[in-house]
Coordinates of C-alpha atoms and ligand atoms in Angstrom, one line a residue:
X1 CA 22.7 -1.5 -5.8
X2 CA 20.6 -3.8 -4.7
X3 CA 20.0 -5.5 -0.6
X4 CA 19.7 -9.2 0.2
X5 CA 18.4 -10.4 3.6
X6 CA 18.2 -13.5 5.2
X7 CA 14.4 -13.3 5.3
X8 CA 12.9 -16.7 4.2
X9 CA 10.0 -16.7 1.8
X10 CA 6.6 -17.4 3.3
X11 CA 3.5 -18.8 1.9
X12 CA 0.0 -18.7 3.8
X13 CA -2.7 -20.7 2.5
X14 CA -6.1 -18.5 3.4
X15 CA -8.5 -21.1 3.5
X16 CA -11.8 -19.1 3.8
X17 CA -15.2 -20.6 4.6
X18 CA -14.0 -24.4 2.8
X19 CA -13.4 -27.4 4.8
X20 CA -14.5 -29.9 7.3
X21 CA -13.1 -32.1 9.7
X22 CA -12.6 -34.9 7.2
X23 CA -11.6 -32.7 4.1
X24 CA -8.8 -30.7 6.5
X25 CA -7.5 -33.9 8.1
X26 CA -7.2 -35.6 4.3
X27 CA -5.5 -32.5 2.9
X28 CA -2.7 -32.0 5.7
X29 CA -2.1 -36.0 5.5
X30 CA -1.1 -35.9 2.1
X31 CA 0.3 -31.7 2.2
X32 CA 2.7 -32.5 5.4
X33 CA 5.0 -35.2 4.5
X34 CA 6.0 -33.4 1.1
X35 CA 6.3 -29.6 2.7
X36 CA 8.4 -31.0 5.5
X37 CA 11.1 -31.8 3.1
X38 CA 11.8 -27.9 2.0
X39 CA 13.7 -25.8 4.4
X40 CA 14.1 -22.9 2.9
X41 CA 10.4 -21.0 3.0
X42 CA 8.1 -20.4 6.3
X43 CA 4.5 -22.2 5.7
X44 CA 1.4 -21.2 7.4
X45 CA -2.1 -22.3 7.1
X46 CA -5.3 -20.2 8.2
X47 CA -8.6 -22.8 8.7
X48 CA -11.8 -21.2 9.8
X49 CA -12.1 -20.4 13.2
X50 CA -13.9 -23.7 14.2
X51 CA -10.7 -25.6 12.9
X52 CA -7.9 -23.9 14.5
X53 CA -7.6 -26.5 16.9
X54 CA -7.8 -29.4 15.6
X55 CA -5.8 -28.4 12.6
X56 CA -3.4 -26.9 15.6
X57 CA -2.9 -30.9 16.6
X58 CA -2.7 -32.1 13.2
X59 CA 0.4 -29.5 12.9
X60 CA 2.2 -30.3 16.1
X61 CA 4.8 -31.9 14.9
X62 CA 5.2 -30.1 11.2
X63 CA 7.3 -26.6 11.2
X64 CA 3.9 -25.1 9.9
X65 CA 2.7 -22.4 12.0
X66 CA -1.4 -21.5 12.5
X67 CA -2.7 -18.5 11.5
X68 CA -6.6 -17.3 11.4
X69 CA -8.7 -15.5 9.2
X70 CA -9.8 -12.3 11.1
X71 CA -10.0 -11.4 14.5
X72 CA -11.8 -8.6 16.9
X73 CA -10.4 -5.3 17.4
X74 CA -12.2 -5.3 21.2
X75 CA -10.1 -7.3 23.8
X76 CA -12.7 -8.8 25.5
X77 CA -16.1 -8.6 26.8
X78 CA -19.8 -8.5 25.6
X79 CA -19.2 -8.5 22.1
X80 CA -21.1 -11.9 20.7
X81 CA -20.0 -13.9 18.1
X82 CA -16.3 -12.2 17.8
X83 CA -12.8 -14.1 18.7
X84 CA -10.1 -11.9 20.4
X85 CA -6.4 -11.7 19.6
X86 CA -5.6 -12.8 22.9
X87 CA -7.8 -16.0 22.2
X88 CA -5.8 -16.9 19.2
X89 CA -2.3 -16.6 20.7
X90 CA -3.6 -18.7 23.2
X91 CA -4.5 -21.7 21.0
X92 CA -1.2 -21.3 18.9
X93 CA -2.2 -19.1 16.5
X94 CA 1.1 -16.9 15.1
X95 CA -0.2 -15.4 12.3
X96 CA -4.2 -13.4 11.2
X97 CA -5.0 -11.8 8.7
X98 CA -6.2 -8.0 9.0
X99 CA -8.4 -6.6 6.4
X100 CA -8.6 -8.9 3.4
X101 CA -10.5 -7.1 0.9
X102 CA -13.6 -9.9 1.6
X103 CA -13.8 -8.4 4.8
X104 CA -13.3 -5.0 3.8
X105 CA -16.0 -5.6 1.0
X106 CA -18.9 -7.8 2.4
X107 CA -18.0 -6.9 6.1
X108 CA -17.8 -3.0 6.2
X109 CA -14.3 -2.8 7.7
X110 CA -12.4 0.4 6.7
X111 CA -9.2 1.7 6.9
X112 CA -9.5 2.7 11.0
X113 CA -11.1 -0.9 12.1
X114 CA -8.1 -2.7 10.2
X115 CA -5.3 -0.6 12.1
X116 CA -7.0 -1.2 15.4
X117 CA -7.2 -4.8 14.5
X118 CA -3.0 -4.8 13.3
X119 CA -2.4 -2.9 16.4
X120 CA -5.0 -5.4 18.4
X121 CA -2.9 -8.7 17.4
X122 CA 0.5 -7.2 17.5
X123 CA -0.3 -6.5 21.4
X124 CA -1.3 -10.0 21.7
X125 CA 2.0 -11.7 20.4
X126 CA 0.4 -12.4 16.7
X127 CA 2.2 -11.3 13.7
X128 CA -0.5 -9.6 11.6
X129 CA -0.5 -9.8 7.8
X130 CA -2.0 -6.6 6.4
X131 CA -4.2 -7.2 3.5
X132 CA -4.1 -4.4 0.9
X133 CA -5.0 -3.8 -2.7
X134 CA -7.5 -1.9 -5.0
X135 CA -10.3 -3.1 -7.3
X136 CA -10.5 -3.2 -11.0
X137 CA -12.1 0.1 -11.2
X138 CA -9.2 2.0 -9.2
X139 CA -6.7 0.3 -11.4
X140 CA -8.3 1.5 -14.3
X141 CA -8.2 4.5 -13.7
X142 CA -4.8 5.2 -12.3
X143 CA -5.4 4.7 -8.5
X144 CA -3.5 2.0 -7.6
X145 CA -1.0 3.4 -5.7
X146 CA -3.0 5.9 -4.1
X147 CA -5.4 3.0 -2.6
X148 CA -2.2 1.5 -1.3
X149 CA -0.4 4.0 0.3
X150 CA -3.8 5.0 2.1
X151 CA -4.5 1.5 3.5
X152 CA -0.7 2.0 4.5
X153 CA -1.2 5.1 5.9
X154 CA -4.3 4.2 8.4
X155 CA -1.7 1.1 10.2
X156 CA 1.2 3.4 10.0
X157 CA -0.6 6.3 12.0
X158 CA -2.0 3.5 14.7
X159 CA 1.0 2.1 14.9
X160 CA 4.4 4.2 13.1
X161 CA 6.8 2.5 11.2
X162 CA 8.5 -0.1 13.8
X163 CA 5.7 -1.9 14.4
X164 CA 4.0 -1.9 11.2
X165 CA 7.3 -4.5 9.8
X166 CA 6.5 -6.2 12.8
X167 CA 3.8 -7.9 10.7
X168 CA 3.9 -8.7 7.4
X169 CA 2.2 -7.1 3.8
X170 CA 0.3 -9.0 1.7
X171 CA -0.4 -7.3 -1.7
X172 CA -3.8 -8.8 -3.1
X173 CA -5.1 -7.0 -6.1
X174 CA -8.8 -7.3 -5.9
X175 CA -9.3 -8.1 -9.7
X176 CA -7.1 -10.8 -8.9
X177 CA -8.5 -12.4 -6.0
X178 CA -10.5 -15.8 -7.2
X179 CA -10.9 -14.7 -10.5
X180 CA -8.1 -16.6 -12.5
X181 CA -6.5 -13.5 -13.6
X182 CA -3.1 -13.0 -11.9
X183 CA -1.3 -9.8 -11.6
X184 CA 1.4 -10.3 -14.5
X185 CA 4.9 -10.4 -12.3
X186 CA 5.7 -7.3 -13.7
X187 CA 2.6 -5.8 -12.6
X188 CA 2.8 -7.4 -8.8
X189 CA 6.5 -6.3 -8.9
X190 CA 5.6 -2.8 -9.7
X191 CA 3.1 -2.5 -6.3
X192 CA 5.1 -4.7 -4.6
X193 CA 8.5 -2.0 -5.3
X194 CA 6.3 1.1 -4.5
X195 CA 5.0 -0.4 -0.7
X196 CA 8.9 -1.3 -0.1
X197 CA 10.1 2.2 -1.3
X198 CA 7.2 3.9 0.4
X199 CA 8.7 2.0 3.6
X200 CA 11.9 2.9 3.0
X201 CA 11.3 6.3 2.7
X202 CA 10.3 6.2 6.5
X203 CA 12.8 3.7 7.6
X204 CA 15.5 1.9 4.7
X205 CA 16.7 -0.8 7.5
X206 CA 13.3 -1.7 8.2
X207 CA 11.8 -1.5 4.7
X208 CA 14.2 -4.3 3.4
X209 CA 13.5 -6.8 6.2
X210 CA 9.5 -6.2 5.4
X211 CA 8.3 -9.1 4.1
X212 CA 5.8 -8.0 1.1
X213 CA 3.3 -11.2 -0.3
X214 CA 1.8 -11.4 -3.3
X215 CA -2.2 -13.0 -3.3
X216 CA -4.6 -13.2 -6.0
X217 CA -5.0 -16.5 -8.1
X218 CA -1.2 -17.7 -7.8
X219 CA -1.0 -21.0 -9.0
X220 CA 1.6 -24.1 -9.4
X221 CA 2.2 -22.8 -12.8
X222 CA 2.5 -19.2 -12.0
X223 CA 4.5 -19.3 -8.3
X224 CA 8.2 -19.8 -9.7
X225 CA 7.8 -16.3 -12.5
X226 CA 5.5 -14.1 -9.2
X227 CA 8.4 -15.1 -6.6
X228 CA 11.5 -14.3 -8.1
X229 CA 10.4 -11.0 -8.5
X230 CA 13.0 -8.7 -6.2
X231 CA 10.2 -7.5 -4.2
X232 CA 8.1 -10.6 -3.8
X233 CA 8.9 -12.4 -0.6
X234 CA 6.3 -14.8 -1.1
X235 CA 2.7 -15.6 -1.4
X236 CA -0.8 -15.5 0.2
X237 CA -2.8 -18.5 -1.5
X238 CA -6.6 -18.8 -1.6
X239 CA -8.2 -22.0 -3.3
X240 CA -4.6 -23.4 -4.8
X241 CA -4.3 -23.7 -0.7
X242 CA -7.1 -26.5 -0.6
X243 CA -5.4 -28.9 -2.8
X244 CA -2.1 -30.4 -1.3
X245 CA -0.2 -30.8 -4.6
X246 CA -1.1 -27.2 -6.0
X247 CA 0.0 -25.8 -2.4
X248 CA 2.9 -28.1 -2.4
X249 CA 4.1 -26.9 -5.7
X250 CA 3.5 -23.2 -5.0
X251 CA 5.6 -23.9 -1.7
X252 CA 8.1 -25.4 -3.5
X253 CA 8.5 -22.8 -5.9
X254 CA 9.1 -20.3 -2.8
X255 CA 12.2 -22.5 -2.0
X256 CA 14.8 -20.2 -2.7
X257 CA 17.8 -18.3 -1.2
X258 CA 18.5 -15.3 0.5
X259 CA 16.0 -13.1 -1.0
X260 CA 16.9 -10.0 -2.6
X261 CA 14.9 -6.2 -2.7
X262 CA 15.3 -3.6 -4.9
X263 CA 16.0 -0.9 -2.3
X264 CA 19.0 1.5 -3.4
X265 CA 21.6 1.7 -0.8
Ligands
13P1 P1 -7.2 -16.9 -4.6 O1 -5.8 -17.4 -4.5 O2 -8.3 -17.9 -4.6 O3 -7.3 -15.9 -5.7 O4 -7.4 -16.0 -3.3 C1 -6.4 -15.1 -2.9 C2 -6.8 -14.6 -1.5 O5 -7.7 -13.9 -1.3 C3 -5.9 -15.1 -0.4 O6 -6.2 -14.4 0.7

């Protein structure tokens, strides 16, 4: 059998390093009247860090919530050139993302610095999306699953099991990530089944309200198939995000009901 929960879908558009002030203010004025028509998914946008606020103003009145990019795992203090959770809460920010594999990558953070980042933004009010995935190499040879659970595995013994579903899972295959080649569904649905089980096996309840993304080259024409996958509950977006009616579309296509897992009860 299968569970349903009332959890809406949500889509974050991860802008990286793109934008300006003219570019951002142009793509919410035409993204924000068409997105404020659908209900039935959560929208969230993450500008660079010298945006937040200004694209926090162009938001105020939408039901889009802020997110950023990255954030320090130090609370405050002599550490130049960082931003600290407590920062972004305080200029609206709900959501960050922890340890996208750019970051991991081209900025050395490992497994330890990401849970005391997810542990550093969920003390601070911010829900923390928790990037995890593995390269082509790993896939190819059989390591998928392994890479996942251990990325897991490092948040999980920061933070234990209640707190980890306080933030949310986003699933972003590296091979995937800018690179035109999606996941196939099946493929995203098979990852996406083992990080809900692999919850579940710690906590059932708590595995099926998890919200689990999927990220890595999901386009307008490729949303709809990727989200109504059982254990999709929606999508992190990279440069589909910077046009309005790709992002629209792949919003739109995250319009759905009650979403339903694959958990046995
Ligand atoms: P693309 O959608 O450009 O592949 O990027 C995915 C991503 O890294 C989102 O965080």
């Amino acid at each position: 059998m299968q569970t349903s929960s009332n959890k809406k879908q949500l889509v974050i558009g991860n802008w990286k390093m793109n934008g300006s002030s003219a570019e951002n203010a142009s793509l919410l004025l035409s993204l924000l009247p068409v997105i404020s028509r659908f209900e039935s998914v959560e929208v969230a946008l993450c500008p660079p860090y010298p945006y937040l606020t200004t694209v926090a103003d162009l938001l105020d009145d939408s039901d889009v919530a802020l997110g950023a990019q990255n954030l320090s795992a130090q609370l405050s203090g002599a550490h130049t050139g960082e931003v600290s959770a407590s920062m972004l809460h305080d200029i609206g920010c709900r959501f960050v993302l922890v340890g996208h594999s750019e970051r991991r990558a081209l900025y050395a953070e490992d497994d330890d610095l990401v849970a005391k980042k997810f542990a550093t933004a969920l003390r601070a009010g911010l829900i923390p999306v928790l990037c995890v995935g593995e390269t082509l190499a790993q896939r190819q040879s059989g390591e998928t699953e392994v890479v996942v659970t251990n990325q897991l595995n490092a948040v999980l013994k920061a933070v234990g099991i209640q707190d980890l579903v306080k933030g949310v899972i986003a699933y972003e295959p590296v091979w995937a990530i800018g690179t035109g080649e999606t996941a196939t569904p099946e493929q995203a649905q098979a990852v996406h089944r083992h990080i809900r089980q692999y919850l579940a096996d710690q906590d059932r309840a708590a595995a099926a309200d998890c919200r689990i993304l999927y990220g890595g080259s999901v386009k307008a024409d490729n949303a709809e198939q990727l989200f109504n996958q059982p254990d999709i509950d929606g999508g992190l977006i990279g440069g589909a995000s910077l046009d309005a009616m790709s992002f629209a579309a792949i919003c739109w296509a995250a319009q759905t009901g009650p979403i339903t897992d694959s958990i046995a009860i």
